[in-house]
Coordinates of C-alpha atoms in Angstrom, one line a residue:
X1 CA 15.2 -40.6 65.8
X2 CA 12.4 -38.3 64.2
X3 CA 9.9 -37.0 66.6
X4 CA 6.9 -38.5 64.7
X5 CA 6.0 -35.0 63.5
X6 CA 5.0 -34.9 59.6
X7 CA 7.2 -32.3 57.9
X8 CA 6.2 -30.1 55.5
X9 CA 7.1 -32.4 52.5
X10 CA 5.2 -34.8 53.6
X11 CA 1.7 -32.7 53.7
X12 CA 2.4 -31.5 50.2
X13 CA 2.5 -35.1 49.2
X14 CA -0.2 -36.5 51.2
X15 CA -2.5 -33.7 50.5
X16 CA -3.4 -34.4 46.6
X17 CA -3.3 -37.8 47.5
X18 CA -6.2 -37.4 50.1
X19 CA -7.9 -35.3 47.6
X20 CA -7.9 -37.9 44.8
X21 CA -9.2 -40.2 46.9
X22 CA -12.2 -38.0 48.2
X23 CA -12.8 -37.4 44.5
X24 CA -12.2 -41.3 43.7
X25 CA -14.6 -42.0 46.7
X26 CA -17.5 -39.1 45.0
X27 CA -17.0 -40.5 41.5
X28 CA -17.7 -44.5 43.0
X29 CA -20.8 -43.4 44.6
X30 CA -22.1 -41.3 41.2
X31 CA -21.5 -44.7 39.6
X32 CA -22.7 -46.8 42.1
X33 CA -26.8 -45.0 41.5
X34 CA -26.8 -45.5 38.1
X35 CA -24.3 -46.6 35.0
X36 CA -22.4 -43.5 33.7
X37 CA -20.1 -42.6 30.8
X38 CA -17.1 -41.3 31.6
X39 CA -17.9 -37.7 29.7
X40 CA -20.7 -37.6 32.8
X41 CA -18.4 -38.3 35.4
X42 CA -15.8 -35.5 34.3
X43 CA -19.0 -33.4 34.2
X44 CA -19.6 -34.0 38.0
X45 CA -16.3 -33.7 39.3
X46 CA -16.0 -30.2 37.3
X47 CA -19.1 -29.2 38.8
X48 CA -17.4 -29.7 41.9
X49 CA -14.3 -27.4 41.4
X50 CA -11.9 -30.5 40.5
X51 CA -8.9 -29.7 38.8
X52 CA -8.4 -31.3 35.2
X53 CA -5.6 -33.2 36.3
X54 CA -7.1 -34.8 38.9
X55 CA -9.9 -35.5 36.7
X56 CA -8.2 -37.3 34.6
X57 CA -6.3 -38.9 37.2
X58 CA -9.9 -40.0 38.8
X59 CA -11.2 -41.3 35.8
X60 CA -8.4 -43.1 34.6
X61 CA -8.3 -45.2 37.7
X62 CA -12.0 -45.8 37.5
X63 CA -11.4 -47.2 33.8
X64 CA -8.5 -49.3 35.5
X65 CA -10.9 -50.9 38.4
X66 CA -13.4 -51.5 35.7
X67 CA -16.0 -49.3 36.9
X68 CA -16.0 -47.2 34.3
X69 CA -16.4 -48.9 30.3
X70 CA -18.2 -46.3 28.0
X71 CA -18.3 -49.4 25.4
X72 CA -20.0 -51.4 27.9
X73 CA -22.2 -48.6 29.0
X74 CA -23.2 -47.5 25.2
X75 CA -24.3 -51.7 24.6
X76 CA -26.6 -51.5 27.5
X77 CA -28.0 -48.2 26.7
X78 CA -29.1 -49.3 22.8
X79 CA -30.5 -52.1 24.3
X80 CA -32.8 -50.5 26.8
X81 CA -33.1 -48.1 24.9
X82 CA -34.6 -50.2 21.7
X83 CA -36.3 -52.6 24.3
X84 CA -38.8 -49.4 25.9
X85 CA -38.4 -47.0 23.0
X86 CA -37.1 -47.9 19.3
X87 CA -35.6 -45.1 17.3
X88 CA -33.6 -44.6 14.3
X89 CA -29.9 -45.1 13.9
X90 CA -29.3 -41.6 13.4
X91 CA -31.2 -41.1 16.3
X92 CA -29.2 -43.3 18.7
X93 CA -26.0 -41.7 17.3
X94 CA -26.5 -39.0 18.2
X95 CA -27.9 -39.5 21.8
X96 CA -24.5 -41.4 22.5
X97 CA -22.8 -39.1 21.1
X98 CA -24.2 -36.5 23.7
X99 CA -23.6 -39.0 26.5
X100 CA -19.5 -38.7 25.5
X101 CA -19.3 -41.9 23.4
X102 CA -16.5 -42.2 21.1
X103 CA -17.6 -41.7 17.5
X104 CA -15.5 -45.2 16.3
X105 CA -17.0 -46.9 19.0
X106 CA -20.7 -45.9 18.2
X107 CA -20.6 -46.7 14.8
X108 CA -18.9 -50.4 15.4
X109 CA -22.1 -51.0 17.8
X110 CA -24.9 -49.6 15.6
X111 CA -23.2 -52.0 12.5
X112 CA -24.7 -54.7 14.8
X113 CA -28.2 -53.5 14.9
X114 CA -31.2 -54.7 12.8
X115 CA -31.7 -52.6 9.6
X116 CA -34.2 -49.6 9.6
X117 CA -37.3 -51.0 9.1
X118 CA -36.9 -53.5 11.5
X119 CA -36.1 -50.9 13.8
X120 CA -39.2 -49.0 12.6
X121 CA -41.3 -51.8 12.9
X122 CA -40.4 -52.4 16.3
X123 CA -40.8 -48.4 17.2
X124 CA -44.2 -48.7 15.9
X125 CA -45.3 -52.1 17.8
X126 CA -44.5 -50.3 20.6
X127 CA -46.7 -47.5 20.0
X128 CA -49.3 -49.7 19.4
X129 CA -48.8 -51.0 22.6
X130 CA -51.1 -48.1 24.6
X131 CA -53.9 -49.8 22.6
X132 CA -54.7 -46.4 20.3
X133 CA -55.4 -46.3 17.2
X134 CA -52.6 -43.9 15.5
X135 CA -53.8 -42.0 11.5
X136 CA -51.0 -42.2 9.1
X137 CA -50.4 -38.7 10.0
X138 CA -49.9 -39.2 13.6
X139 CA -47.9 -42.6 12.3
X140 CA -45.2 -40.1 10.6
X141 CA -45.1 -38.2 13.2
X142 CA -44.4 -40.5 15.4
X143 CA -41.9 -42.4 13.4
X144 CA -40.2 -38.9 12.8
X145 CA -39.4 -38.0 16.5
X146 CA -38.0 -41.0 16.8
X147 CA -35.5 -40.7 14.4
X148 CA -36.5 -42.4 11.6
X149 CA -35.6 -41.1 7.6
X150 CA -38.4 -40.2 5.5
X151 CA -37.3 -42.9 3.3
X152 CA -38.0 -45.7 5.8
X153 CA -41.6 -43.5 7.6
X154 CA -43.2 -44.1 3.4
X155 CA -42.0 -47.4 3.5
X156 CA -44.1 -48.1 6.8
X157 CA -46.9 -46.2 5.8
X158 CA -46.9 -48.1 3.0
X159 CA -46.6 -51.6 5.1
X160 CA -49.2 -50.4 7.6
X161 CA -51.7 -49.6 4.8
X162 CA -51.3 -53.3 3.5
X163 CA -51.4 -54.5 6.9
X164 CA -54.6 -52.5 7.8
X165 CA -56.4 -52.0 4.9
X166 CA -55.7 -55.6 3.1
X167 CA -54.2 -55.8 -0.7
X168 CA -58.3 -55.3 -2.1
X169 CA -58.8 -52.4 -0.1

């Protein structure tokens, strides 16, 4: 009969376990305020003096209870992110590439996206949308921070002229 004491082997055992689990428990809640990408969650637990086996550990069960999907993460983004505030393709790579996406995956979802003008188009409806009128300067501008080629900003100049001016003009 054991006297219901918990040796030493067992406190070796149960103590990563009981730290995974605090860390498991820390990384739900990160993920339950907003959607995440799995490069941000190793950045919090590393903030927070986790080891990089245990991240890993952490992280790989969060992939396996399906709370973590950077695929699934990176489709949502482009979408908000084109639905409040169109950019460039070039752009958007490399914003998901800082948010930890994997380079195969970002280019298989930006195959899917509307063509640069389209995308420029729709970055400069937008603008429009605070009811200012915009030169062509400010236009390039514009069309630059977002992350548009010079290529594609002549081509809108050159659309928005038309537009504005009429063919006579």
């Amino acid at each position: 009969m054991t006297s219901g004491r918990i040796g030493r082997s067992d406190r070796v055992v149960k103590q990563p376990l009981q730290e995974e689990g605090k860390w498991l428990q820390l990384a739900v809640g990160y993920l339950a305020v907003r959607d995440r990408t799995s490069l941000q969650v190793r950045h919090l637990l590393h903030r927070k003096g986790v080891s990089r086996t245990q991240i890993e550990r952490v992280v790989r069960r969060l992939f396996q209870l399906g709370y973590l999907n950077d695929r699934a993460y990176a489709e949502r983004w482009i979408t908000g992110r084109l639905a409040r505030r169109p950019t460039g393709r070039e752009r958007l790579k490399a914003e998901l590439a800082e948010k930890g996406i994997d380079p195969a995956t970002i280019e298989d979802l930006l195959r899917n996206l509307p063509d640069e003008m389209t995308l420029a188009r729709s970055a400069l409806d937008v603008l429009r949308r605070t009811g200012r009128e915009m030169t062509p300067i400010q236009t390039v501008r514009r069309l630059r921070q977002r992350g548009f080629d010079e290529e594609t900003i002549r081509c809108m100049i050159g659309e928005d002229r038309l537009t504005h001016e009429g063919p006579g003009s």
